[in-house]
Coordinates of N, CA and C and ligand atoms in Angstrom, one line a residue:
M32 N 63.4 13.9 109.0 CA 63.0 13.2 110.6 C 64.6 13.9 111.7
D33 N 63.9 14.1 112.0 CA 65.4 14.5 113.2 C 66.3 13.5 113.2
Q34 N 67.1 14.3 112.7 CA 68.7 13.6 113.7 C 69.0 12.5 113.8
D35 N 69.2 13.3 115.4 CA 69.1 11.8 116.2 C 67.3 11.1 116.0
F36 N 67.0 11.0 115.6 CA 65.0 10.1 116.0 C 66.5 8.9 115.0
E37 N 66.5 10.2 113.4 CA 67.7 8.8 111.7 C 67.7 8.0 112.5
T38 N 69.0 8.2 113.2 CA 69.6 7.4 114.2 C 68.7 6.4 114.7
L39 N 68.4 6.5 115.6 CA 67.6 6.1 116.7 C 67.0 5.0 116.0
Y40 N 66.5 5.7 114.8 CA 65.5 4.8 113.7 C 65.8 3.2 113.5
K41 N 67.4 3.5 112.9 CA 68.7 3.0 111.8 C 68.3 2.0 112.7
K42 N 68.7 2.2 114.0 CA 69.0 1.2 115.1 C 68.5 0.1 115.5
A43 N 67.2 0.6 115.7 CA 66.4 -0.1 116.7 C 65.7 -0.7 115.6
S44 N 66.0 -0.4 113.5 CA 65.0 -1.6 112.4 C 66.4 -2.3 112.6
E45 N 67.4 -2.0 112.6 CA 68.9 -2.9 112.2 C 68.7 -4.4 113.9
L46 N 67.5 -4.1 114.6 CA 67.6 -5.5 115.4 C 66.4 -5.7 115.2
T47 N 66.0 -5.6 114.8 CA 64.3 -6.2 114.4 C 63.8 -7.0 113.7
G48 N 63.2 -8.0 113.8 CA 63.1 -9.2 112.9 C 63.5 -11.1 113.9
V49 N 62.2 -10.7 113.7 CA 61.9 -12.1 114.3 C 62.8 -13.3 114.9
K50 N 63.4 -13.9 115.5 CA 64.2 -14.8 115.1 C 63.3 -16.6 116.7
E51 N 63.6 -17.3 115.7 CA 62.1 -18.6 117.0 C 63.6 -18.7 117.9
L52 N 63.3 -19.5 118.8 CA 64.9 -19.6 119.9 C 64.3 -21.1 120.2
N53 N 62.8 -21.0 120.7 CA 62.5 -22.6 120.7 C 61.0 -23.3 120.4
K54 N 60.0 -23.3 120.8 CA 58.8 -24.1 120.8 C 57.9 -22.7 121.4
S55 N 58.7 -21.2 122.4 CA 58.7 -21.3 123.5 C 58.2 -20.0 123.6
V56 N 59.9 -20.1 122.7 CA 60.7 -18.4 123.2 C 61.4 -17.9 121.5
S57 N 61.1 -16.6 121.5 CA 61.4 -16.0 120.2 C 61.4 -15.6 120.7
Y58 N 62.8 -13.7 120.2 CA 62.8 -12.3 120.2 C 63.2 -11.7 119.0
A59 N 63.0 -10.4 119.3 CA 63.8 -9.6 118.4 C 62.0 -9.0 117.4
H60 N 60.7 -9.3 117.9 CA 60.3 -8.6 117.2 C 59.9 -7.6 117.2
V61 N 60.5 -6.3 118.7 CA 61.0 -5.3 118.4 C 62.8 -4.9 119.4
G62 N 62.7 -3.5 118.2 CA 63.9 -3.0 118.8 C 63.6 -2.0 119.2
C63 N 64.6 -1.0 120.3 CA 64.5 -0.2 120.9 C 65.9 0.4 121.0
A64 N 66.0 1.5 120.3 CA 66.9 2.5 120.5 C 66.8 3.4 121.6
L65 N 68.0 4.5 122.4 CA 67.6 5.4 123.2 C 68.7 5.8 123.2
M66 N 69.0 7.1 123.7 CA 69.4 8.9 123.6 C 69.7 9.1 124.8
T67 N 70.7 9.0 125.6 CA 70.6 9.7 127.0 C 70.9 10.6 126.4
D68 N 71.2 11.5 127.8 CA 70.9 13.6 127.8 C 72.7 13.7 127.4
Q69 N 73.5 12.7 127.3 CA 74.8 12.7 127.5 C 75.5 12.3 125.6
G70 N 74.3 12.1 125.3 CA 74.4 11.2 123.6 C 74.3 10.3 123.9
N71 N 74.7 9.9 124.7 CA 75.2 7.7 123.9 C 73.8 6.4 124.5
I72 N 74.2 6.4 122.8 CA 72.8 5.7 122.3 C 72.8 4.4 123.0
Y73 N 71.5 3.7 123.2 CA 71.5 2.2 123.6 C 70.7 1.4 123.3
T74 N 70.6 0.1 123.0 CA 69.6 -0.1 121.9 C 69.2 -1.8 123.7
G75 N 67.8 -2.2 123.1 CA 67.8 -3.8 123.6 C 66.5 -4.4 122.1
I76 N 66.2 -5.5 122.2 CA 65.4 -6.0 121.7 C 64.0 -6.6 122.9
C77 N 63.1 -7.3 122.6 CA 62.0 -8.3 123.8 C 62.9 -8.9 123.4
I78 N 62.4 -10.3 124.6 CA 62.3 -11.4 124.8 C 60.5 -11.7 124.8
D79 N 59.8 -12.5 123.5 CA 58.1 -13.7 124.2 C 59.3 -14.9 124.1
A80 N 57.8 -14.8 126.2 CA 57.8 -16.2 126.3 C 56.8 -16.6 127.1
P81 N 55.8 -17.8 127.0 CA 54.5 -17.1 127.8 C 54.4 -17.2 129.0
C82 N 53.8 -16.8 129.4 CA 52.6 -15.9 130.2 C 53.9 -15.5 131.6
G83 N 53.4 -14.3 130.6 CA 54.4 -13.2 130.7 C 55.8 -13.3 131.1
I84 N 56.5 -13.9 130.5 CA 57.7 -13.9 131.3 C 59.2 -12.9 130.9
G85 N 58.4 -13.0 129.4 CA 59.1 -11.7 128.9 C 59.3 -10.7 129.2
F86 N 59.4 -10.3 128.0 CA 59.9 -8.2 128.3 C 60.6 -7.3 126.9
C87 N 59.7 -6.1 127.1 CA 59.3 -5.6 125.8 C 61.5 -5.0 125.8
A88 N 61.1 -4.0 123.9 CA 62.7 -4.1 123.6 C 62.7 -2.7 124.5
E89 N 62.6 -2.1 125.0 CA 62.7 -1.1 126.3 C 63.1 -1.2 127.0
H90 N 63.4 -2.0 127.8 CA 63.5 -2.9 129.3 C 64.3 -2.9 129.5
A91 N 65.2 -3.8 127.9 CA 66.4 -4.3 128.0 C 67.1 -3.1 127.0
A92 N 66.9 -1.9 127.1 CA 67.5 -0.9 126.7 C 68.0 -0.2 128.2
I93 N 67.0 -0.4 128.9 CA 66.4 0.6 129.7 C 68.2 0.2 131.2
A94 N 68.1 -1.7 130.6 CA 68.9 -2.3 131.6 C 69.9 -2.2 130.8
E95 N 70.0 -1.9 130.2 CA 71.8 -1.4 129.1 C 72.5 0.3 129.9
M96 N 71.7 0.8 129.9 CA 71.5 2.4 129.9 C 72.4 2.3 131.2
L97 N 71.7 1.8 132.6 CA 71.6 2.0 133.5 C 72.7 1.2 134.0
K98 N 73.2 -0.3 132.7 CA 74.5 -0.8 133.3 C 75.5 0.3 133.4
N99 N 75.7 1.6 132.8 CA 76.3 2.0 132.0 C 76.0 3.8 133.2
N100 N 75.4 2.9 134.0 CA 75.5 4.4 134.8 C 74.9 5.5 134.7
E101 N 73.7 5.6 133.5 CA 72.8 6.6 132.8 C 71.2 6.1 133.2
S102 N 70.8 7.2 133.6 CA 69.3 7.3 133.1 C 68.3 8.5 132.8
K103 N 69.2 9.3 132.8 CA 68.0 10.3 131.8 C 67.9 10.3 130.2
I104 N 67.2 9.7 129.7 CA 66.5 9.6 128.5 C 66.0 11.0 127.9
A105 N 67.1 11.1 126.9 CA 66.3 12.3 125.9 C 65.5 11.8 124.6
K106 N 66.4 11.0 124.2 CA 65.0 10.5 123.7 C 64.6 9.1 123.6
I107 N 62.9 8.3 122.5 CA 63.3 7.1 122.8 C 62.4 6.0 121.3
I108 N 63.5 5.2 120.9 CA 61.8 4.9 119.6 C 62.2 3.1 120.2
A109 N 60.5 2.6 119.8 CA 60.5 1.4 119.3 C 60.1 1.3 118.2
V110 N 60.6 -0.4 117.3 CA 59.9 -0.3 116.3 C 60.2 -2.1 116.2
G111 N 59.3 -2.5 115.5 CA 58.7 -3.6 114.8 C 58.9 -3.2 113.5
K112 N 57.8 -5.4 113.0 CA 58.2 -5.1 111.9 C 57.1 -4.1 110.9
T113 N 55.8 -3.5 111.8 CA 54.5 -2.6 111.3 C 55.1 -1.3 111.4
G114 N 56.3 -0.5 111.9 CA 57.4 0.1 112.0 C 57.1 0.8 113.2
I115 N 57.4 2.3 113.3 CA 57.1 2.3 115.1 C 55.9 2.3 115.4
L116 N 56.6 1.8 116.7 CA 55.2 1.4 118.4 C 55.7 2.7 119.3
P117 N 54.7 2.8 119.4 CA 54.3 3.7 121.2 C 54.7 3.3 122.2
P118 N 55.7 3.2 123.1 CA 55.7 2.0 124.6 C 53.9 1.9 125.0
C119 N 54.2 0.5 125.2 CA 53.0 0.5 127.0 C 52.9 0.9 128.2
G120 N 52.4 0.0 128.4 CA 51.8 1.4 129.5 C 52.9 0.8 130.8
R121 N 53.6 -0.2 130.5 CA 54.7 -0.2 131.6 C 56.4 -0.2 131.3
C122 N 56.1 0.2 130.4 CA 57.4 0.7 129.5 C 57.6 2.1 130.3
R123 N 56.4 3.1 130.1 CA 55.7 4.4 130.6 C 56.3 4.8 131.3
E124 N 56.1 3.8 132.2 CA 55.8 3.3 133.9 C 57.3 3.7 134.2
L125 N 58.3 3.0 133.5 CA 59.4 2.0 134.3 C 60.3 3.6 133.1
I126 N 60.1 4.3 132.0 CA 61.0 5.6 131.8 C 61.0 6.4 132.9
K127 N 60.1 6.4 133.4 CA 59.9 7.7 134.7 C 60.0 7.2 136.1
L128 N 60.8 6.2 136.4 CA 60.8 5.6 136.9 C 61.9 5.3 137.9
V129 N 63.0 5.2 136.5 CA 64.2 4.7 136.5 C 64.6 6.6 136.8
N130 N 63.6 7.6 136.3 CA 65.1 9.1 136.1 C 63.1 10.2 136.2
S131 N 62.8 10.9 137.0 CA 61.6 11.4 136.7 C 61.9 13.0 136.0
D132 N 62.9 13.3 135.7 CA 63.5 13.5 134.7 C 62.9 13.5 133.0
N133 N 62.9 12.0 133.2 CA 62.5 11.4 131.8 C 60.6 12.0 131.4
M134 N 60.3 12.5 132.1 CA 58.7 13.1 131.9 C 58.9 14.2 130.6
K135 N 60.3 14.6 131.2 CA 60.2 15.6 129.4 C 61.1 14.4 128.2
T136 N 62.1 13.1 128.5 CA 61.8 12.3 127.5 C 60.8 12.8 126.3
Q137 N 61.2 12.8 124.6 CA 61.4 12.8 123.4 C 60.7 11.1 123.0
V138 N 59.5 11.3 123.1 CA 59.5 9.9 122.7 C 58.4 9.6 121.6
M139 N 59.5 9.2 120.4 CA 58.0 9.1 118.8 C 57.1 7.8 119.4
I140 N 56.2 8.5 118.4 CA 55.6 7.1 118.4 C 54.8 6.7 117.0
A141 N 55.0 7.8 116.2 CA 55.0 7.9 114.5 C 55.6 7.6 113.9
K142 N 55.8 7.7 112.4 CA 56.5 9.1 111.5 C 56.4 10.4 111.8
D143 N 57.2 11.2 112.1 CA 56.9 12.6 112.5 C 56.5 13.3 113.6
T144 N 55.5 11.6 114.2 CA 55.6 12.4 115.6 C 55.7 12.7 116.4
I145 N 56.4 13.0 117.2 CA 57.3 13.3 117.9 C 56.7 14.0 119.5
V146 N 56.4 13.1 120.2 CA 55.8 13.3 121.8 C 56.1 13.3 122.9
T147 N 56.1 14.4 124.6 CA 56.8 13.9 125.8 C 56.3 12.8 126.2
L148 N 57.6 11.9 127.0 CA 56.6 11.0 128.0 C 55.3 11.7 128.8
E149 N 55.7 12.8 129.4 CA 53.6 12.9 129.9 C 53.0 13.5 128.9
E150 N 53.1 13.7 128.1 CA 51.9 13.8 127.0 C 51.8 12.3 127.3
L151 N 52.0 11.3 127.2 CA 51.5 9.7 126.8 C 51.1 9.2 128.8
L152 N 51.7 9.6 129.2 CA 51.3 9.7 130.8 C 51.2 10.6 132.8
P153 N 50.7 11.4 131.8 CA 49.6 11.4 132.9 C 49.4 11.3 133.9
N154 N 49.9 12.2 135.1 CA 49.0 11.4 136.7 C 49.6 10.5 136.7
A155 N 51.1 10.5 136.5 CA 51.7 9.4 136.6 C 52.3 8.6 138.6
W156 N 52.0 7.7 138.1 CA 51.2 6.6 139.9 C 52.7 7.1 141.2
I157 N 53.9 7.3 140.9 CA 54.9 8.2 141.5 C 55.3 9.0 141.5
A158 N 55.1 10.5 142.4 CA 55.5 11.3 142.3 C 57.5 11.4 141.9
Ligands
LIG293 ZN1 56.4 -1.9 127.2

């Protein structure tokens, strides 16, 4: 595995492990780690709550990145109990929306499978 993705995989995996907060909310089913074009790493966990109130691990990692005034993602990975997960459609859009250069972002979607966001999001919503 690519050395950077090895590091990101490890960081995302370390965050993963379902935790029950109460009868309605659990979190950390999925962990995400991303590396910016500056080489900084940001992480996030998902929150699962009823009625779409929760959010994906990628959203949390992107918020952490934006908090640090960065928006260009070089590499990103999400890991759950079953292993590496491709980003959902909403996350694909968010990655694109925070910086259109992110169409070149490398996304690990399975062990030894890296694709660009452009491949995952052809004909993006907003240019
Ligand atoms: Zn998502």
